Coordinates of C-alpha atoms in Angstrom, one line a residue:
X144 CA -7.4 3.5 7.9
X145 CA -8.0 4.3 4.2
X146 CA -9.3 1.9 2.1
X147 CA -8.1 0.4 -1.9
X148 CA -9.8 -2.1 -3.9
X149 CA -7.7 -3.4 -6.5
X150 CA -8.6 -5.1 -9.6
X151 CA -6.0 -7.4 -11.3
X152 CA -4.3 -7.9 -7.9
X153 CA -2.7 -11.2 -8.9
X154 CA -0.7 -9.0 -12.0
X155 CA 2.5 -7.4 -11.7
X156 CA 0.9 -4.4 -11.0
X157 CA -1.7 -5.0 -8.6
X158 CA 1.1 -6.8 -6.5
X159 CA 3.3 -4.0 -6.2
X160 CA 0.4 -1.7 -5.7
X161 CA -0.9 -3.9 -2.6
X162 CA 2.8 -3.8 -1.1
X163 CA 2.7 -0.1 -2.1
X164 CA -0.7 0.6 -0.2
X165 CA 0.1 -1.7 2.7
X166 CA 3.3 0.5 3.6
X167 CA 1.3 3.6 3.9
X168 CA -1.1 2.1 6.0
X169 CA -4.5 1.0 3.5
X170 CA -6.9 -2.0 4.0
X171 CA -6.1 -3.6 0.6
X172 CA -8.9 -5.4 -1.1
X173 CA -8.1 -7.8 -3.8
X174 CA -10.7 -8.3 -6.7
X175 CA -10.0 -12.0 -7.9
X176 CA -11.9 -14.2 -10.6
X177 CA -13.0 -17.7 -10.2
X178 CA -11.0 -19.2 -12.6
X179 CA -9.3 -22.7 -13.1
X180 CA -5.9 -20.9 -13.5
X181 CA -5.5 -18.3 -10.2
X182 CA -2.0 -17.4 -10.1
X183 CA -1.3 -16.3 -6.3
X184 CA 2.3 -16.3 -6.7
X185 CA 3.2 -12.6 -7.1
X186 CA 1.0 -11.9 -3.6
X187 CA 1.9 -14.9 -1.6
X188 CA 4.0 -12.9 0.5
X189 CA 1.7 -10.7 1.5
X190 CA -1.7 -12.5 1.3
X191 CA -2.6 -13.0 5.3
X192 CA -2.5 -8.8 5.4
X193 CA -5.0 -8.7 2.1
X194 CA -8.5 -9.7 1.5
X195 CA -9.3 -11.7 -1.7
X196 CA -12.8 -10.8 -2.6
X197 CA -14.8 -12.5 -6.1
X198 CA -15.6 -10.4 -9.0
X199 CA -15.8 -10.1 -12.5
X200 CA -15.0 -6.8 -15.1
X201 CA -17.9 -8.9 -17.2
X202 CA -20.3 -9.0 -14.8
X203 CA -21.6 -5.6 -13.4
X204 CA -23.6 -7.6 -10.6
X205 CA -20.9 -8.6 -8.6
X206 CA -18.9 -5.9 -9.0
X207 CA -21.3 -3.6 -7.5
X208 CA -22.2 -6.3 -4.4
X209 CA -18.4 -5.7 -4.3
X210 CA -18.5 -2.0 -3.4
X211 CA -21.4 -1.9 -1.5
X212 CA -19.9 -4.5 1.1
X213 CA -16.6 -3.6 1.1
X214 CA -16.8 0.2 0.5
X215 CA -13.3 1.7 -0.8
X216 CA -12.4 4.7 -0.7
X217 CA -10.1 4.3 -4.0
X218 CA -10.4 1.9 -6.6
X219 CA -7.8 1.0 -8.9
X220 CA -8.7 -0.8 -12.1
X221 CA -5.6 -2.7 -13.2
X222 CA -7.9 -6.1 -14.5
X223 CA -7.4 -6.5 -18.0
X224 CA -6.8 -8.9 -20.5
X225 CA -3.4 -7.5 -21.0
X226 CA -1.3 -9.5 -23.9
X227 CA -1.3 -7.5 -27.0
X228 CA -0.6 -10.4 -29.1
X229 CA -3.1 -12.7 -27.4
X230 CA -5.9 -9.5 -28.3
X231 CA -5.6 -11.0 -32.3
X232 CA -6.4 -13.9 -31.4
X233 CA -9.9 -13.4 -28.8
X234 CA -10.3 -9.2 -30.1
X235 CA -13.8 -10.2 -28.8
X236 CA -13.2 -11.0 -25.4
X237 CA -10.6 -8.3 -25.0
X238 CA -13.3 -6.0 -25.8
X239 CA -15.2 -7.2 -23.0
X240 CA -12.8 -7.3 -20.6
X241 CA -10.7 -4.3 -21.2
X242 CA -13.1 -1.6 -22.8
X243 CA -16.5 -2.8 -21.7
X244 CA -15.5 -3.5 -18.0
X245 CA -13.9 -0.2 -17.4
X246 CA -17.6 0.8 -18.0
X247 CA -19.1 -1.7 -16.1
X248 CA -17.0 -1.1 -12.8
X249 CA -17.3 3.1 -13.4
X250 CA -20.9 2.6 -13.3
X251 CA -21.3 0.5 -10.4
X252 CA -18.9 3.0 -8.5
X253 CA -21.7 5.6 -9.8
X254 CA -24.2 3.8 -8.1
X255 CA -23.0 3.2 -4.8
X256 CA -21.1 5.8 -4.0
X257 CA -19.9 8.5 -6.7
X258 CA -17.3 9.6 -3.8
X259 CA -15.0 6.8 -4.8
X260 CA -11.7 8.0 -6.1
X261 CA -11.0 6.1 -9.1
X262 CA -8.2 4.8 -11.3
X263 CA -8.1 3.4 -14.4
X264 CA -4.9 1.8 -16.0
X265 CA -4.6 3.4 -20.0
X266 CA -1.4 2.4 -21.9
X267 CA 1.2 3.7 -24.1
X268 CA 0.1 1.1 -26.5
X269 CA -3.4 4.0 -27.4
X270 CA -0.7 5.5 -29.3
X271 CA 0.1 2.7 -31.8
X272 CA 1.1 4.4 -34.9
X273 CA 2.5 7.7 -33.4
X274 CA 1.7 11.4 -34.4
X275 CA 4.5 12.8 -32.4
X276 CA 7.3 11.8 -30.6
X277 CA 7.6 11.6 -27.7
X278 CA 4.0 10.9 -26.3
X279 CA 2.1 13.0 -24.1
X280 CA -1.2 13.6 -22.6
X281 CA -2.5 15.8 -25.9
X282 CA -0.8 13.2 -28.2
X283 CA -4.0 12.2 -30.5
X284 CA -4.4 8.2 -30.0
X285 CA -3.8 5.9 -33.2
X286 CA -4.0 1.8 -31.9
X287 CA -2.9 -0.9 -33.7
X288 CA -4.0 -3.9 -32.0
X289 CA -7.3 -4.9 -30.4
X290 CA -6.1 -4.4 -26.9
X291 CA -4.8 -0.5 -27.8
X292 CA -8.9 0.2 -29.5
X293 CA -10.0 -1.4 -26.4
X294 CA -8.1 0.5 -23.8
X295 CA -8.5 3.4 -25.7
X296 CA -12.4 3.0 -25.2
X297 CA -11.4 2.2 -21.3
X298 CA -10.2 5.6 -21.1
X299 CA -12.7 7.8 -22.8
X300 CA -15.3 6.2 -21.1
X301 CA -13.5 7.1 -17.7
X302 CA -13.1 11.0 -19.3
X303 CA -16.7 10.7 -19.8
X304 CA -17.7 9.6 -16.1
X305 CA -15.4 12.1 -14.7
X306 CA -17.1 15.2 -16.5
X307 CA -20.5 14.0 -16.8
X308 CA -21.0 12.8 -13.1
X309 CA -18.0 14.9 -11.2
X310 CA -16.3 11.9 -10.3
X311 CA -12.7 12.0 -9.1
X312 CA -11.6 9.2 -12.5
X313 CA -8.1 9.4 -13.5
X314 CA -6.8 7.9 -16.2
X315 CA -2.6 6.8 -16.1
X316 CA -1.0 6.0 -19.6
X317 CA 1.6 4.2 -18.5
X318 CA 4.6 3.5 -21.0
X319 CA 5.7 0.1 -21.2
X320 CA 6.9 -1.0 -17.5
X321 CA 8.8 -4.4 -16.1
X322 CA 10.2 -6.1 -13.1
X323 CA 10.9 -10.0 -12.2
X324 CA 7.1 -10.2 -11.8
X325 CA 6.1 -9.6 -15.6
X326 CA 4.5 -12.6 -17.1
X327 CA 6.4 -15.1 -19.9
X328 CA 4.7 -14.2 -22.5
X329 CA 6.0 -10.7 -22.5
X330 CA 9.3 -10.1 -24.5
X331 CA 11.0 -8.5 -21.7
X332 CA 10.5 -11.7 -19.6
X333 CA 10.4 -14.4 -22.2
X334 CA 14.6 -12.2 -22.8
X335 CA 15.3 -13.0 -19.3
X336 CA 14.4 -15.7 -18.6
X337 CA 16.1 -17.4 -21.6
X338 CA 19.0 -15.8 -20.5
X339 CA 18.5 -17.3 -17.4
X340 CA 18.0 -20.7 -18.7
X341 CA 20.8 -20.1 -21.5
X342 CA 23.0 -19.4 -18.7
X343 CA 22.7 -22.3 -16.8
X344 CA 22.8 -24.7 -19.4
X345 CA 19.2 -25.2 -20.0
X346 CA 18.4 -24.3 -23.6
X347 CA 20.5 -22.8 -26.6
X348 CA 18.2 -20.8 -28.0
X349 CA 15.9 -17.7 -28.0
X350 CA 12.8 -17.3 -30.6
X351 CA 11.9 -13.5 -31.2
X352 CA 9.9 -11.7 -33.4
X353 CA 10.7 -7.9 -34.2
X354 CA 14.2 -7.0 -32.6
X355 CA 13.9 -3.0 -34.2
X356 CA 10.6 -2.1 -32.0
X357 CA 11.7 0.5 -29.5
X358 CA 10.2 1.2 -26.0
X359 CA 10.0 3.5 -23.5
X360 CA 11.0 0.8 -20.3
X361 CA 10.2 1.1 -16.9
X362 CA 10.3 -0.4 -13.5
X363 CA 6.7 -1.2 -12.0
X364 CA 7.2 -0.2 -8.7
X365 CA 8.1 3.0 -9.4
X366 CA 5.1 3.4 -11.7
X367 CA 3.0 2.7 -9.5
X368 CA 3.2 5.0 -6.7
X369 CA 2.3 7.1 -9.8
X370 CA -0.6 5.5 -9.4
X371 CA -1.2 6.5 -5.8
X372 CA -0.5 9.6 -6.2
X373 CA -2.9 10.6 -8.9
X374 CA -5.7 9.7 -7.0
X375 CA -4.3 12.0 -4.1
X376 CA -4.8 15.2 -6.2
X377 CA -8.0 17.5 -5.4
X378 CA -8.8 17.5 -9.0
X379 CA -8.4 14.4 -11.3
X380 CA -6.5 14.2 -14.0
X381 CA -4.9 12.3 -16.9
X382 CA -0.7 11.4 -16.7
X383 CA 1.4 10.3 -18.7
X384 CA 4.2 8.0 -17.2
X385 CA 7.3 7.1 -18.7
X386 CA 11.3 7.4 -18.5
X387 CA 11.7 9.7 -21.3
X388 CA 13.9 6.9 -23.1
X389 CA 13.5 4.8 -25.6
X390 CA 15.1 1.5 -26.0
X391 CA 15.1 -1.2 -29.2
X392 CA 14.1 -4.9 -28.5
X393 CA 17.7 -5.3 -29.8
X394 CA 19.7 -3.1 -27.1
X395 CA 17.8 -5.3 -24.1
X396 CA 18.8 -8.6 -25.6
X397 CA 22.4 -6.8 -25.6
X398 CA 22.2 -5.3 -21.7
X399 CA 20.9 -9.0 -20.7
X400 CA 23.4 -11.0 -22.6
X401 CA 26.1 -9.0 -21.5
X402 CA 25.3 -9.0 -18.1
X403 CA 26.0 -13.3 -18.0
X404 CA 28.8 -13.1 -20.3
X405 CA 27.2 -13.7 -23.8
X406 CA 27.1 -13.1 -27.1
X407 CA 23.3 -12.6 -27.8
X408 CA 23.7 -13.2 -31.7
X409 CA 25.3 -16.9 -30.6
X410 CA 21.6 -17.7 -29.4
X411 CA 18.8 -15.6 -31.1
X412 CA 16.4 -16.7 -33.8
X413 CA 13.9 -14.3 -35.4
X414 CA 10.7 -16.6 -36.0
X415 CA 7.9 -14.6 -38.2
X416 CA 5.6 -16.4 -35.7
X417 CA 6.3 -13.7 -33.1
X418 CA 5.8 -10.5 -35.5
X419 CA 3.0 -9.3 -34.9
X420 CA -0.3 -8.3 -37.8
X421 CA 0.5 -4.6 -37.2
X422 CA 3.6 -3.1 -34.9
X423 CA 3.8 -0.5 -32.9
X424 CA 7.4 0.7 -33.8
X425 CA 8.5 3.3 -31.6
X426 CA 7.0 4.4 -28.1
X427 CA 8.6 7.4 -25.6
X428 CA 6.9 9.0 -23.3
X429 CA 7.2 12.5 -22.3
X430 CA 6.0 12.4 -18.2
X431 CA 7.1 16.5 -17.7
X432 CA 3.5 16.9 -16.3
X433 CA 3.5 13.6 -13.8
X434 CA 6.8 15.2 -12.5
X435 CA 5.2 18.9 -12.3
X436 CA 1.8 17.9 -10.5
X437 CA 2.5 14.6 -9.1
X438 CA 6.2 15.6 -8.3
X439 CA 7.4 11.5 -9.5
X440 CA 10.2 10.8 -11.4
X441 CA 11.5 7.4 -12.3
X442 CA 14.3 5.7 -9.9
X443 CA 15.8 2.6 -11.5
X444 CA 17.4 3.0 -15.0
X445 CA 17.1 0.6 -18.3
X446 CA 19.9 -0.8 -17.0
X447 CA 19.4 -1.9 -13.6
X448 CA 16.0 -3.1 -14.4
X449 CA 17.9 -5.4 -17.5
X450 CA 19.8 -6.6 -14.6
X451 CA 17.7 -7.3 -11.5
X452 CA 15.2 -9.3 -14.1
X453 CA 17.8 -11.5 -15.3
X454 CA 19.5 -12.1 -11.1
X455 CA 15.6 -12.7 -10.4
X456 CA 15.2 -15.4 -13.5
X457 CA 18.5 -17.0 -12.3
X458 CA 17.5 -17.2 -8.7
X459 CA 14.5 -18.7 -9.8
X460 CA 15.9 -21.2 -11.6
X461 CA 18.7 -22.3 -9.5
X462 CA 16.1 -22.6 -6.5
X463 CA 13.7 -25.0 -8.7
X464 CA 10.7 -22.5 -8.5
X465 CA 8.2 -22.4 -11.1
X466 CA 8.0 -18.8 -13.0
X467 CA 5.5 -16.7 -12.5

């Protein structure tokens, strides 16, 4: 039976990825941090066929305690603080976390055993202020936020430990990717589930900040058997993955809307609040090589994904739950 260690296990993505794993048979490690706020939600269905281990991307200690107990055969770094607009306000401990501890965990993996495959989790957001559209794996990187420099550094450093020390590293830039799991404080969410809550009475309104920024959307499980399949390659590699289609902030608000009935521009405030110091204003992805090499492709359109996030936030609502 193979064996995963995932970081970030209690995100959207690590949840789908231990489901994912699980189906094809893997002893799923989850790499959890002692924290006040633990979040179990997203893995509470499957939690008695995981193990929840402790560790830290800030301290190198337990992460290699970690590995030398538990000994994966793949890790997959998804652990990061994550919230673009939340990387303005602590830019120092977003270094830490999402540039430093790529490091930290590559090098531990180094010492215990350099035969672990490895995957770290880059994003579309490395190419900020785009030098060509769409977005591929030569695209030259140009952040603009604190959370782009920093996983820009996260995947250099794995480029670096995979041709210096002949590790199997692979870096995925993912494009922008959502499902009922995402967290409130991303737009995608924060749309749906206002919807949601618009829908069934529960508020009249909807604060957003810039409704022209476009992105390339898709759904998380698909992306990340993306993942798995990287790592399943005799030689690592860096992919690109995305749907190839672009989308404005604007047309979700009009697929969610629609889809319960409503006129978005009846409910919809732009607060400058929300805008952020410097915006990325147009990310698409070109993923021709993840189809070519990896053979993966996306399955649910812009559409559908619109739509099963706004059923999910409704469901949730109407059964009293509280959001993830």
């Amino acid at each position: 039976m193979p064996k995963a260690l995932i970081t970030g296990i209690t995100g959207q993505d690590g949840s789908y990825l231990a489901e994912f794993l699980l189906a094809k048979g893997y002893e799923v490690i989850g790499m959890v941090r002692r924290t006040s706020t633990i979040n179990f939600h997203r893995i509470q269905h499957i939690q008695d066929k995981i193990t929840l281990v402790p560790g830290d991307l800030c301290d190198q200690v337990s992460l290699v305690h970690l590995l030398e107990e538990h000994r994966p055969d793949e890790v997959y770094n998804l652990a990061a603080q994550s919230f673009v607009q939340t990387s303005w306000n602590q830019p120092v401990f977003t270094g830490d976390v999402t540039a430093l501890g790529v490091t930290r965990i590559l090098d531990a993996i180094r010492i215990v055993d350099p035969k672990i495959r490895f995957y770290q989790a880059s994003s579309s957001e490395m190419f900020g202020k785009v030098r060509e559209v769409p977005q591929r794996e030569t695209t030259p990187f140009y952040p603009r936020s604190p959370y782009g420099v920093a996983k820009v550094y996260g995947h250099w450093i794995t480029v670096n430990y995979r041709e210096s020390y002949d590790m199997h590293c692979t870096s995925g830039i993912l494009f922008n990717h959502e499902s009922p799991r995402r967290g409130l404080e991303f737009v995608t969410r924060k749309i749906t589930h206002h919807v949601a809550k618009i829908k069934l009475g529960l508020t009249n309104e909807l604060r957003l900040g810039n409704l022209d920024a476009r992105r390339d959307w898709g759904f998380a499980g698909d992306y990340v058997e993306a993942m798995w399949l990287m790592l399943q390659r005799d030689k690592p590699a860096d992919y690109v993955i995305a749907t190839g289609q672009t989308h404005s902030v604007e047309e979700f608000l009009q697929v969610a809307f629609d889809y319960v009935g409503l006129d978005w521009h009846d409910y919809v405030v732009q607060d400058p609040r929300f805008m952020r110091p410097a915006e990325v204003d147009l990310l698409v992805g070109d993923a021709s090589k993840a189809k070519r090499e990896l053979g993966w492709e996306p399955r649910v359109s812009f559409e559908e994904l619109v739509k099963m996030m706004v059923d999910a936030d409704i469901r949730l609502l109407q059964e009293g739950e509280t959001p993830m």
